[in-house]
Coordinates of C-alpha atoms in Angstrom, one line a residue:
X324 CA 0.0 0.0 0.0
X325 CA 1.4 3.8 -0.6
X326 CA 2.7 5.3 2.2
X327 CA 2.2 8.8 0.9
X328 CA -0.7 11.4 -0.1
X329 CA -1.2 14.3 -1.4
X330 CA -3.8 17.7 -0.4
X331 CA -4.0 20.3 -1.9
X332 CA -5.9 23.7 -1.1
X333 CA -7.0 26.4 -3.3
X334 CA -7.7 29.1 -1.3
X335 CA -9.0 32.8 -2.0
X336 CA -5.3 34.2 -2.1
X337 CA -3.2 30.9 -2.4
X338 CA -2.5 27.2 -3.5
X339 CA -1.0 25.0 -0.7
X340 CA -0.2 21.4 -1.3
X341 CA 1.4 19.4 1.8
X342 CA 2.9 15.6 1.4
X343 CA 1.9 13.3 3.9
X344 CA 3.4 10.2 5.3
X345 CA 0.6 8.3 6.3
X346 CA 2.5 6.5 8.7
X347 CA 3.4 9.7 10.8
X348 CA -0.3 9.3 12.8
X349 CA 0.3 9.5 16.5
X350 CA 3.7 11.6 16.4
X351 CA 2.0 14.9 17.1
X352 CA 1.5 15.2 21.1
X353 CA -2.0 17.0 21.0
X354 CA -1.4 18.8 23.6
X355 CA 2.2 20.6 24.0
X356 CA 2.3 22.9 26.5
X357 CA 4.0 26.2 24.8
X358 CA 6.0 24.2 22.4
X359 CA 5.9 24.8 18.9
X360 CA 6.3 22.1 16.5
X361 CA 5.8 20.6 12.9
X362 CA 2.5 19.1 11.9
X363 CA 3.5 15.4 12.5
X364 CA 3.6 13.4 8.7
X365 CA 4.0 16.7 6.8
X366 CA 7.2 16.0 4.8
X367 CA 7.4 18.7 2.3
X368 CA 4.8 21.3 1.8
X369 CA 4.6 24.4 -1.1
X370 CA 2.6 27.3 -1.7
X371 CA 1.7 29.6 -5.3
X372 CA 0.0 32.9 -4.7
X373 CA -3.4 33.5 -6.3
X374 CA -4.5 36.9 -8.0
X375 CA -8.3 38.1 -7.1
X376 CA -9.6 39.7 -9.9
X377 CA -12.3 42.5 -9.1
X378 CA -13.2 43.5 -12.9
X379 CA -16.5 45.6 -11.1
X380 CA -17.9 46.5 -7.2
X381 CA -18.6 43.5 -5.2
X382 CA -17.1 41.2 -7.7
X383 CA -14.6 38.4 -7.0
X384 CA -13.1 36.3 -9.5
X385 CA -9.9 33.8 -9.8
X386 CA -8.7 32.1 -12.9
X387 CA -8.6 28.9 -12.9
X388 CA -5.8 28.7 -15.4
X389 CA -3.7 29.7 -12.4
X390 CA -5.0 27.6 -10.2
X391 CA -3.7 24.7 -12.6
X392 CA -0.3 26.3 -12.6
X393 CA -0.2 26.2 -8.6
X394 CA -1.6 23.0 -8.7
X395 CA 0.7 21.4 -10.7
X396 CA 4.3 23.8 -9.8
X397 CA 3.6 23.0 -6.3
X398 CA 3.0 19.0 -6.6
X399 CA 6.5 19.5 -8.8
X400 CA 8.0 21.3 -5.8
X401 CA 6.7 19.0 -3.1
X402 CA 8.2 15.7 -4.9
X403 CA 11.2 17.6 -5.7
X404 CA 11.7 19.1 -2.1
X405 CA 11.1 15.7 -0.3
X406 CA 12.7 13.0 -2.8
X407 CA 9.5 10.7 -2.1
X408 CA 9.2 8.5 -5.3
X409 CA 6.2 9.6 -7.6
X410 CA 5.3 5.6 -7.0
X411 CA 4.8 5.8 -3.1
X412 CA 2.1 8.2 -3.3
X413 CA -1.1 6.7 -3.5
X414 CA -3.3 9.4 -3.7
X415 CA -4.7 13.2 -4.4
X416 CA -7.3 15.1 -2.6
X417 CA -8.0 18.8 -2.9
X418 CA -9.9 21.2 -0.7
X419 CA -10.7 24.7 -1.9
X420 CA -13.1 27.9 -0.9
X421 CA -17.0 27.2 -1.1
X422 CA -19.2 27.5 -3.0
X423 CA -17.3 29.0 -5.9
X424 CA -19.1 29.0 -9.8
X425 CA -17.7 27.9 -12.6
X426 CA -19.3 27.2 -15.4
X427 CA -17.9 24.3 -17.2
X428 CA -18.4 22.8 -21.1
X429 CA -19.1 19.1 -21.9
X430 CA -15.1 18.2 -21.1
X431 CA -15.1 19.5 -17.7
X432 CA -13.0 23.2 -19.4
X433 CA -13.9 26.1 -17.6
X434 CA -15.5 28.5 -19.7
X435 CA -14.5 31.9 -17.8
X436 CA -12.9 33.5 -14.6
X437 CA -14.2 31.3 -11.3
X438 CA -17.0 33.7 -9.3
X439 CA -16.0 33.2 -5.7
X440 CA -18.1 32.7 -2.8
X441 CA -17.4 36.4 -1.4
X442 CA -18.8 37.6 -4.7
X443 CA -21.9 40.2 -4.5
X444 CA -22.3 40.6 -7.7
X445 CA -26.4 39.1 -8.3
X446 CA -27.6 40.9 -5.5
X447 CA -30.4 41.9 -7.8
X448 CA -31.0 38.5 -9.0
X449 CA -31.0 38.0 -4.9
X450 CA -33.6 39.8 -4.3
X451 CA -35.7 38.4 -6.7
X452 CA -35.8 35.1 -6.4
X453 CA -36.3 35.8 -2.5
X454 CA -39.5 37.5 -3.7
X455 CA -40.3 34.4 -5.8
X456 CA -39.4 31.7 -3.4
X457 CA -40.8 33.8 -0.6
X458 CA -43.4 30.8 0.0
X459 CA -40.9 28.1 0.5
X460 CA -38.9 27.6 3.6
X461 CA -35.6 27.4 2.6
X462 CA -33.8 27.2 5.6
X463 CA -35.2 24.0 6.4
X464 CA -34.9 22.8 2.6
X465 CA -31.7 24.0 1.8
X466 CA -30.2 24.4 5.7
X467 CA -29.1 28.0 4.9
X468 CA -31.1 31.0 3.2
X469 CA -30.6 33.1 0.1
X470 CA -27.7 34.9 -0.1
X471 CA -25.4 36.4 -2.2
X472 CA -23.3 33.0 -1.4
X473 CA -25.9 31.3 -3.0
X474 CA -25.3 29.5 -6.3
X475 CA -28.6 30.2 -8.3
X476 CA -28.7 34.3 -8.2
X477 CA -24.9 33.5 -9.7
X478 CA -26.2 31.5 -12.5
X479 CA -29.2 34.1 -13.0
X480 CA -26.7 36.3 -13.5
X481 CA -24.7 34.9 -16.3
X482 CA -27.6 34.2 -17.8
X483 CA -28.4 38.0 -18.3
X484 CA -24.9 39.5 -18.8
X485 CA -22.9 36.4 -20.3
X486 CA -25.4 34.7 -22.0
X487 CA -22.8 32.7 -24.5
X488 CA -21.2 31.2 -21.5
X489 CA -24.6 30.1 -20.3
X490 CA -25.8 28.6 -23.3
X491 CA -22.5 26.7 -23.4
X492 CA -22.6 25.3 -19.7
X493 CA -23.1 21.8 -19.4
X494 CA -22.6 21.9 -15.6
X495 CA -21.7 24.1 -12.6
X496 CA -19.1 22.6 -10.1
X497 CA -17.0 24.3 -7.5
X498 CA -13.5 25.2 -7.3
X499 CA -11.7 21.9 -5.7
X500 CA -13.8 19.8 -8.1
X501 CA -12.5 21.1 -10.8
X502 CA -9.2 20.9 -9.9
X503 CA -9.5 17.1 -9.5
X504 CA -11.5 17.0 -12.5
X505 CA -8.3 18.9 -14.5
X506 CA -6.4 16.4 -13.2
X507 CA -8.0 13.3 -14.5
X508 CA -11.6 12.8 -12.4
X509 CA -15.0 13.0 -14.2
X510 CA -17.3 16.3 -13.3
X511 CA -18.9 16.0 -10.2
X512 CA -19.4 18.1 -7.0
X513 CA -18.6 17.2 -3.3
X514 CA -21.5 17.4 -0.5
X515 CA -20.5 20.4 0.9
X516 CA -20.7 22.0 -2.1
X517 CA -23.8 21.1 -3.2
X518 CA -25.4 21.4 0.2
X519 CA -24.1 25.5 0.6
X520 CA -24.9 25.6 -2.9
X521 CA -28.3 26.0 -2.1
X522 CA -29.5 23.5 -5.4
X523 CA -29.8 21.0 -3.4
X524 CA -31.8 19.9 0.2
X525 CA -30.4 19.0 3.2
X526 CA -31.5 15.1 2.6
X527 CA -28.9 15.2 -0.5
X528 CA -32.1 16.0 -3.2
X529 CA -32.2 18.7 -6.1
X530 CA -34.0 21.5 -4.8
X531 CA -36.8 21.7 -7.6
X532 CA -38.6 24.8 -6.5
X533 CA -35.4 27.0 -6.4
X534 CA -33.9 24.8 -9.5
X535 CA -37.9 26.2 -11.1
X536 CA -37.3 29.5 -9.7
X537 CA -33.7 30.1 -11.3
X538 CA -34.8 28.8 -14.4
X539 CA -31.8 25.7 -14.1
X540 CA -31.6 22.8 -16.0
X541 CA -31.4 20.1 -13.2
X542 CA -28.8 18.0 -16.0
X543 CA -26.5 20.7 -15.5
X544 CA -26.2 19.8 -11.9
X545 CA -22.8 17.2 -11.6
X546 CA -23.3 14.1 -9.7
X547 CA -22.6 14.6 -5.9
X548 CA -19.9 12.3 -4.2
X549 CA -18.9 12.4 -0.6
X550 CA -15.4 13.2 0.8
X551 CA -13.0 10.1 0.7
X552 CA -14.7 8.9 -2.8
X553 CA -12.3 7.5 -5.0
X554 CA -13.0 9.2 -8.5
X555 CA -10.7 8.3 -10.6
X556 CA -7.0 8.0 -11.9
X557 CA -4.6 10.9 -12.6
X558 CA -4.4 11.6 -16.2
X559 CA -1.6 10.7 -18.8
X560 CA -1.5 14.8 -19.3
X561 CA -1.4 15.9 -15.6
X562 CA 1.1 13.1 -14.7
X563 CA 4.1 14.4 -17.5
X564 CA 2.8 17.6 -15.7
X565 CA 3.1 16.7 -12.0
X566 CA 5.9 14.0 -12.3
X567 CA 3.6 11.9 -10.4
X568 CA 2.3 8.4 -11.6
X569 CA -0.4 8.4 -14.1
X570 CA -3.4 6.3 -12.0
X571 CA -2.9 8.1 -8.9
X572 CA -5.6 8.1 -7.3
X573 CA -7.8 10.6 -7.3
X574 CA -10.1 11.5 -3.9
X575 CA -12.9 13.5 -3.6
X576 CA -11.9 16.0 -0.7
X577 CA -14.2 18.8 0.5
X578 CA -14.7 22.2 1.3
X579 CA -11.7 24.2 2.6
X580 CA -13.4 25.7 6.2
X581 CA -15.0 21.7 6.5
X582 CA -11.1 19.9 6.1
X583 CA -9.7 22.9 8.3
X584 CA -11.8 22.3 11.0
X585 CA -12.1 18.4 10.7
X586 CA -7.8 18.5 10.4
X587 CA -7.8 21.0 13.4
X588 CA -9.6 18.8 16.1
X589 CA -12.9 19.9 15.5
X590 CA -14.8 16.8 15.9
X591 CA -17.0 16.4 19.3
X592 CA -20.1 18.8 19.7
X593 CA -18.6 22.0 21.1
X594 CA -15.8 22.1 19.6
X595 CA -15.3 24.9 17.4
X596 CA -12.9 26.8 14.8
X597 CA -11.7 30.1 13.7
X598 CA -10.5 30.3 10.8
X599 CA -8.3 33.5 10.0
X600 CA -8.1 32.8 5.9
X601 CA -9.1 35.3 2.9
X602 CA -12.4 34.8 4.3
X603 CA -13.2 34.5 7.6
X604 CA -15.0 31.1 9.3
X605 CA -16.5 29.6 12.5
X606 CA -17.4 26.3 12.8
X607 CA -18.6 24.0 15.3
X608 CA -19.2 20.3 15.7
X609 CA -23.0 19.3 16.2
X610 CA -24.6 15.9 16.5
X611 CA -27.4 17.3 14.5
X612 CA -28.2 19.4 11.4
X613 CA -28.9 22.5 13.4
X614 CA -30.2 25.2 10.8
X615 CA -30.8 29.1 11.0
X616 CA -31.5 31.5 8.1
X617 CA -28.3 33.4 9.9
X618 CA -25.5 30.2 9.5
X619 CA -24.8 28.5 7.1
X620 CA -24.9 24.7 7.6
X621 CA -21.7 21.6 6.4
X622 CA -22.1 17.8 6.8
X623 CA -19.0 16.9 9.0
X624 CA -16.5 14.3 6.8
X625 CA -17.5 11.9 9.7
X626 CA -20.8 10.0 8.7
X627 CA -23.7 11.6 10.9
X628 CA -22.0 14.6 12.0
X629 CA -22.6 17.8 11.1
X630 CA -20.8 21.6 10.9
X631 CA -22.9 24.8 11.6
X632 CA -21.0 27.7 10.8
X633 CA -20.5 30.8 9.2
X634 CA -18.4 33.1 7.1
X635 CA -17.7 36.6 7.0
X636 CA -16.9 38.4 3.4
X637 CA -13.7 39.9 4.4
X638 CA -10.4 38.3 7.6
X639 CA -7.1 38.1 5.7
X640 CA -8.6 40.1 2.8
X641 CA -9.3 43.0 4.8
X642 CA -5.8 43.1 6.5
X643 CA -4.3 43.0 3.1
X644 CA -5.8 45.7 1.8
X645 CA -4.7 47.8 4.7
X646 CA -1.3 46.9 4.2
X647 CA -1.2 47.8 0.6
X648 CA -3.3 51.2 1.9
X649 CA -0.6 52.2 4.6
X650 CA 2.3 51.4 1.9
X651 CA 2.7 47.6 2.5
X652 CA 4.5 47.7 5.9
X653 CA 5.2 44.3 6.9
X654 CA 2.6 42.2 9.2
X655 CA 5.3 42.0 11.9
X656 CA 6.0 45.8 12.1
X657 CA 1.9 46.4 12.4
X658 CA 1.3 44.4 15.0
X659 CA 4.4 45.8 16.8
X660 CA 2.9 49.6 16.2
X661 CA -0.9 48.5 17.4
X662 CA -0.1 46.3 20.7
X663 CA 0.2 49.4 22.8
X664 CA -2.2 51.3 21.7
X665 CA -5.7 51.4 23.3
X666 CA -8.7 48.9 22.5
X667 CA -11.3 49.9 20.6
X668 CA -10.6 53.4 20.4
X669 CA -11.4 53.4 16.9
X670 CA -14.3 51.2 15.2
X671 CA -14.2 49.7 12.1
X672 CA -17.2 47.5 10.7
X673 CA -15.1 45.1 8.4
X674 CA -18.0 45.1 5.3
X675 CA -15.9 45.7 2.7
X676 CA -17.2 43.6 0.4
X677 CA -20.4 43.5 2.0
X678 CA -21.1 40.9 4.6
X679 CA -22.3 37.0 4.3
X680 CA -23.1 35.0 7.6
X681 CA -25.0 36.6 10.1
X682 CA -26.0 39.4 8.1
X683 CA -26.5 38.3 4.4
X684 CA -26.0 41.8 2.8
X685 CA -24.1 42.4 -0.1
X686 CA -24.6 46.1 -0.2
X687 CA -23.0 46.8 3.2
X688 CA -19.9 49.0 3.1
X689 CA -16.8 49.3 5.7
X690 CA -16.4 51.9 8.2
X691 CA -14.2 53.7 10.2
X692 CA -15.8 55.2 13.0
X693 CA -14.6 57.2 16.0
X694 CA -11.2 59.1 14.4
X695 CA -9.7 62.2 15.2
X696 CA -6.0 63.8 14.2
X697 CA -4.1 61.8 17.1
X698 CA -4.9 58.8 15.6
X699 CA -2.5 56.5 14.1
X700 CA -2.4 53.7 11.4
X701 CA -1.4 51.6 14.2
X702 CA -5.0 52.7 15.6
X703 CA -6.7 52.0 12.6
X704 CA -5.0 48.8 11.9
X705 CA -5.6 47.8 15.6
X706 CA -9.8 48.4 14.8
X707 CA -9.8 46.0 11.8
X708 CA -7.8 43.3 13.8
X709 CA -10.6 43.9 16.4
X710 CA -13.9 44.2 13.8
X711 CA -12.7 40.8 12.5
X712 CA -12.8 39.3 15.9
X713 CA -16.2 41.5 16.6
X714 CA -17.4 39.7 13.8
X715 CA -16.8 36.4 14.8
X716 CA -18.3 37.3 18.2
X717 CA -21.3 37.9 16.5
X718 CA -21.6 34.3 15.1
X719 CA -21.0 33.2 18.6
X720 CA -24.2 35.2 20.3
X721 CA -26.3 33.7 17.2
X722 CA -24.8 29.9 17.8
X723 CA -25.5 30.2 21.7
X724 CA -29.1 31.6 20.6
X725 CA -29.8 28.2 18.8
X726 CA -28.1 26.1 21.8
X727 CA -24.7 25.7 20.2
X728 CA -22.5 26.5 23.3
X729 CA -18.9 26.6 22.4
X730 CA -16.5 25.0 24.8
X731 CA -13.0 24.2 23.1
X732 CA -12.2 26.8 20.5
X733 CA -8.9 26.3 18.3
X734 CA -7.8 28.7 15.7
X735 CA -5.6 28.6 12.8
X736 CA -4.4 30.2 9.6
X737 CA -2.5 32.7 8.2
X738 CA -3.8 35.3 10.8
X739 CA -3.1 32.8 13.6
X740 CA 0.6 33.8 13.6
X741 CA 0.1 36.9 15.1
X742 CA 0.3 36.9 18.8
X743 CA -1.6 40.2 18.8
X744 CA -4.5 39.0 16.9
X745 CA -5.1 36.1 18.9
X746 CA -4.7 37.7 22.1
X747 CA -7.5 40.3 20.3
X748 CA -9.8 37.0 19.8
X749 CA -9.6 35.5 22.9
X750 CA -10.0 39.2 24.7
X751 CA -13.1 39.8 22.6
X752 CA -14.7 35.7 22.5
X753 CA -14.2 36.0 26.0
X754 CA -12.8 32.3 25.2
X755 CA -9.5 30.5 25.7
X756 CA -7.9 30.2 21.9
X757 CA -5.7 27.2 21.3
X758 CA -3.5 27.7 17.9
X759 CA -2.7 24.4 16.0
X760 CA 0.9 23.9 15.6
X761 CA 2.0 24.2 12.5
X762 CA -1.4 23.7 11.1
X763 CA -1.4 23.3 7.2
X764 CA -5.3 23.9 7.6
X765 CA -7.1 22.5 4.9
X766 CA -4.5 20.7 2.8
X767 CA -3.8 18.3 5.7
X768 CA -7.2 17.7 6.0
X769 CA -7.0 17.0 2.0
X770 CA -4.2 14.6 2.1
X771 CA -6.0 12.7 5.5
X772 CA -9.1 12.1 3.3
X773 CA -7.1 11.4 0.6
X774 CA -5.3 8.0 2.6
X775 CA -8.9 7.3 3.8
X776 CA -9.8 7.1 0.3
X777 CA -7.6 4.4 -0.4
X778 CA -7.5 2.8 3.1
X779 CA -4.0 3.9 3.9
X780 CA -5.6 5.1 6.7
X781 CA -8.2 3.3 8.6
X782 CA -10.4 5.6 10.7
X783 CA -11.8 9.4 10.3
X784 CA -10.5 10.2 13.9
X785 CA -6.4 9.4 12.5
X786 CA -6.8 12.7 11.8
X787 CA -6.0 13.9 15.3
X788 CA -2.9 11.8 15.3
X789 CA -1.3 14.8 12.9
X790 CA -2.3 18.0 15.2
X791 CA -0.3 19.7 18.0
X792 CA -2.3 22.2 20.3
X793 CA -0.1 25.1 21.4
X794 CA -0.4 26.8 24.7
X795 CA -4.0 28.9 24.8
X796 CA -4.6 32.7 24.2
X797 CA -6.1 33.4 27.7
X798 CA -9.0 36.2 27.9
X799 CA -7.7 39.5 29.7
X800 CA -10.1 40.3 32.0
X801 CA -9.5 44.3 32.0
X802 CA -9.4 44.2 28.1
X803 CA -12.6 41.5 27.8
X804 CA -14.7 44.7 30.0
X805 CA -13.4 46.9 27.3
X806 CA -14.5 45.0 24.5
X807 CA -17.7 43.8 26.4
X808 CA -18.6 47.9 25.9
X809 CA -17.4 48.2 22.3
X810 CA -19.1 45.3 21.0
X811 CA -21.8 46.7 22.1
X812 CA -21.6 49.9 20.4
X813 CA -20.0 48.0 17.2
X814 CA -23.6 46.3 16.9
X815 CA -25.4 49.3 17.3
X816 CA -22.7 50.9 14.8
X817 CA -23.3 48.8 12.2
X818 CA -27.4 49.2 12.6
X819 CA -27.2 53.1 12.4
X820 CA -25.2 52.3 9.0
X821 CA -26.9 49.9 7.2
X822 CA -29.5 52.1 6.0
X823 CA -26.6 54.8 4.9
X824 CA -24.6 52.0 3.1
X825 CA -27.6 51.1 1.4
X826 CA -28.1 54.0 -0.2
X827 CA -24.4 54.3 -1.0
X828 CA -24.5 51.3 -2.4
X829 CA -27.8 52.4 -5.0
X830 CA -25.5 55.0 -5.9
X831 CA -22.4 53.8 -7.1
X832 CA -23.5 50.5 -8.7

């Protein structure tokens, strides 16, 4: 049997792909006090940059030609960097944002730019089909309502302004799927995707009255697979490209928040995630398919569990954009400039691209509030490390409103480096914040499915057997008071707005 897999990621800003050694289960501690250490099994790991393409306001596009190029320069890298042989590695998974469109043609080639899942561009074609549907409960049909995340606006859309690419669409499949499908797999869609998509019910159906609604063609819909299906073999074209073995096989993965949060631990009710990516996520582990017209809701890899969460247009994406506004200071030299200055003295409501979960409004717009000449960028930059975390605070009063207490909460990604961020979260969650080690995020979680796949790996709970938990962010109790009052006037900041950014919004579409 191979001893080796691979996952790979395709996030909002980046390509990861990690190597694992299947073998490695069990080396990771779990629970290391303070000590820092390599995600156990990770032997070689590689990373491509993606470019977000914004051609008008509120949209959010990536081409998939460069996620092909990641895909296959950081495989190349990966074999190179480690010297496994191509022939000890069994198997490919990939992981990627959710629900990305792309339209696809009878062979599976995309037909334009990938339309992400922060993308607000049909908020028209939101607003009427809510007006048409307004009859049918989708939030217990679909587990999450309307929204600009939604797939059908997005195809009502092309419809009207791309109608070539319409008529040429033979089906619509998400961003990891076609990745594996460019590699060698048949179209088809993971659960996950299908079930945000909002095309399909809760119970795995089409959903014929918004499918009737939307005016889609249910053939266009690819058949749905769940994570750790074998696919298919890697083709004759993508193995000269890789250097891998043609046959490899090919495993369906799953959505990028899901394998983060599955890979980081989060797999008893309670436990929950931050994710600090592009996007920003929340997730916790449920026993049942708990839905609200304010969460989104994900099937848990595991057979029977389930993944209430939500997501938030702007994290890492915000932050980046501030950099490049300041004159792209490093990260490093940021944080240094905001740890001393004072909490929430300036606040910013992070809608920059409008907001998804809780809200559901694509014609929200950022804010600073609260300035005056002594202010600083370290002030400013400070107030969007903090309107992130008063985001995610948000999603934690709705879960605790629907009886989803939280009561381990680890975070990871990019963000999760910075000591002053997650300080900031658990100051703010009022919770303890255990980073993962090392935590590749979603690509480990890709390459774990991947060896389940193929039986190199025998159980869903291996997956622990690769995680370290650092020391915990502990709340500050003078600082959590602080942010106790500023949350409080961030909420009613952001209500006394939403009518102004409204109108804004009218004006410059």
């Amino acid at each position: 049997m191979s001893r080796y897999t691979i996952g790979v990621d395709i996030g909002t800003t980046g390509t990861k792909t990690v190597l694992l050694d299947t073998t490695a289960a069990g080396r990771a501690s779990g629970t290391a006090a303070g000590r820092a250490s390599n995600t156990a099994g990770i032997v070689a790991s590689a990373s491509r940059e993606t470019a977000l393409h914004s051609p008008g306001p509120g949209f959010a596009e990536a081409d998939t030609a460069q996620w092909s190029r990641n895909v296959i320069e950081s495989i190349r890298e990966v074999l190179t960097t480690s010297g496994v042989s191509p022939q000890a590695v069994g198997a490919i998974a990939t992981s990627g944002m959710v629900p990305a469109v792309i339209p696809v043609d009878d062979a599976g080639n995309a037909l334009r730019h990938a339309i992400l899942q922060n993308d607000a561009r049909a908020h028209r074609e939101v607003a009427d089909l809510h007006d048409t549907l307004s009859g049918t409960d989708l939030v217990s049909l679909t587990g999450s309502a309307l929204t600009q995340q939604s797939v059908a606006p997005t195809t009502v859309w092309l419809r009207a302004h791309e109608p070539d690419v319409y008529a040429r669409t033979a089906h619509w499949v998400g961003s990891y799927d076609w990745v594996l499908s460019a590699l060698g797999a048949p179209v088809h869609t993971e659960q996950n995707w299908a079930l945000e998509s909002g095309l399909f019910s809760i119970d795995g159906d089409t959903a014929d009255a918004v499918l009737k609604a939307a005016g889609l063609d249910p053939r266009t819909l690819a058949a749905v697979h769940r994570p750790g299906t074998r696919v298919g073999g890697l083709s004759t074209a993508a193995a000269d490209a890789t250097g891998l073995r043609a046959g490899t096989a090919l495993v369906v993965g799953g959505a990028d928040h899901v394998l983060s949060a599955y890979a980081a631990g989060v797999n008893s009710p309670g436990d929950a995630l931050v994710k600090l990516g592009g996007a920003g996520d929340i997730l916790v582990a449920s026993d049942t398919p708990v839905v609200d017209a304010r969460l989104y809701l994900d099937a848990h890899p595991v057979p029977g569990h389930w993944l209430p969460n939500g997501c938030m247009a702007t994290s890492g994406s915000l932050i980046r954009w501030f950099q490049a506004l300041v004159g792209g200071a490093p990260l490093t030299e940021l944080d240094d400039e905001a740890a001393p200055r004072s909490p929430a003295e300036i606040l910013c409501l992070p809608y920059f691209l409008g907001e998804k979960s809780p809200l559901h409004d694509p014609d929200l717009r950022g804010v600073f509030a609260g300035m005056h000449l002594g202010h600083t960028r370290a002030d400013m930059y400070r107030s969007v490390l903090e309107a992130i975390a008063f985001g995610f605070r948000h999603h934690v009063d709705v879960f605790g409103q629907i009886g989803i207490p939280l009561s381990r909460v680890m975070i990871t990604n990019g963000g999760s480096k910075s000591t002053l961020w997650k300080q900031i979260h658990a100051d703010v969650l009022g919770y303890e914040m255990h980073p993962v080690s090392g935590h590749p995020g979603a690509s480990l979680g890709a390459a774990v499915v991947a060896a389940i796949g193929i039986g190199a790996l025998d159980d869903w709970s291996d997956a622990a057997g690769f995680i370290t938990l650092e020391k915990p962010y502990v709340p500050d109790p003078v600082r959590s008071d602080i942010y106790d009052l500023a949350y409080a006037t961030w909420r009613e900041l952001s209500a006394a707005m939403t009518p102004i950014s409204h109108a804004i919004a009218r004006t410059t579409r």
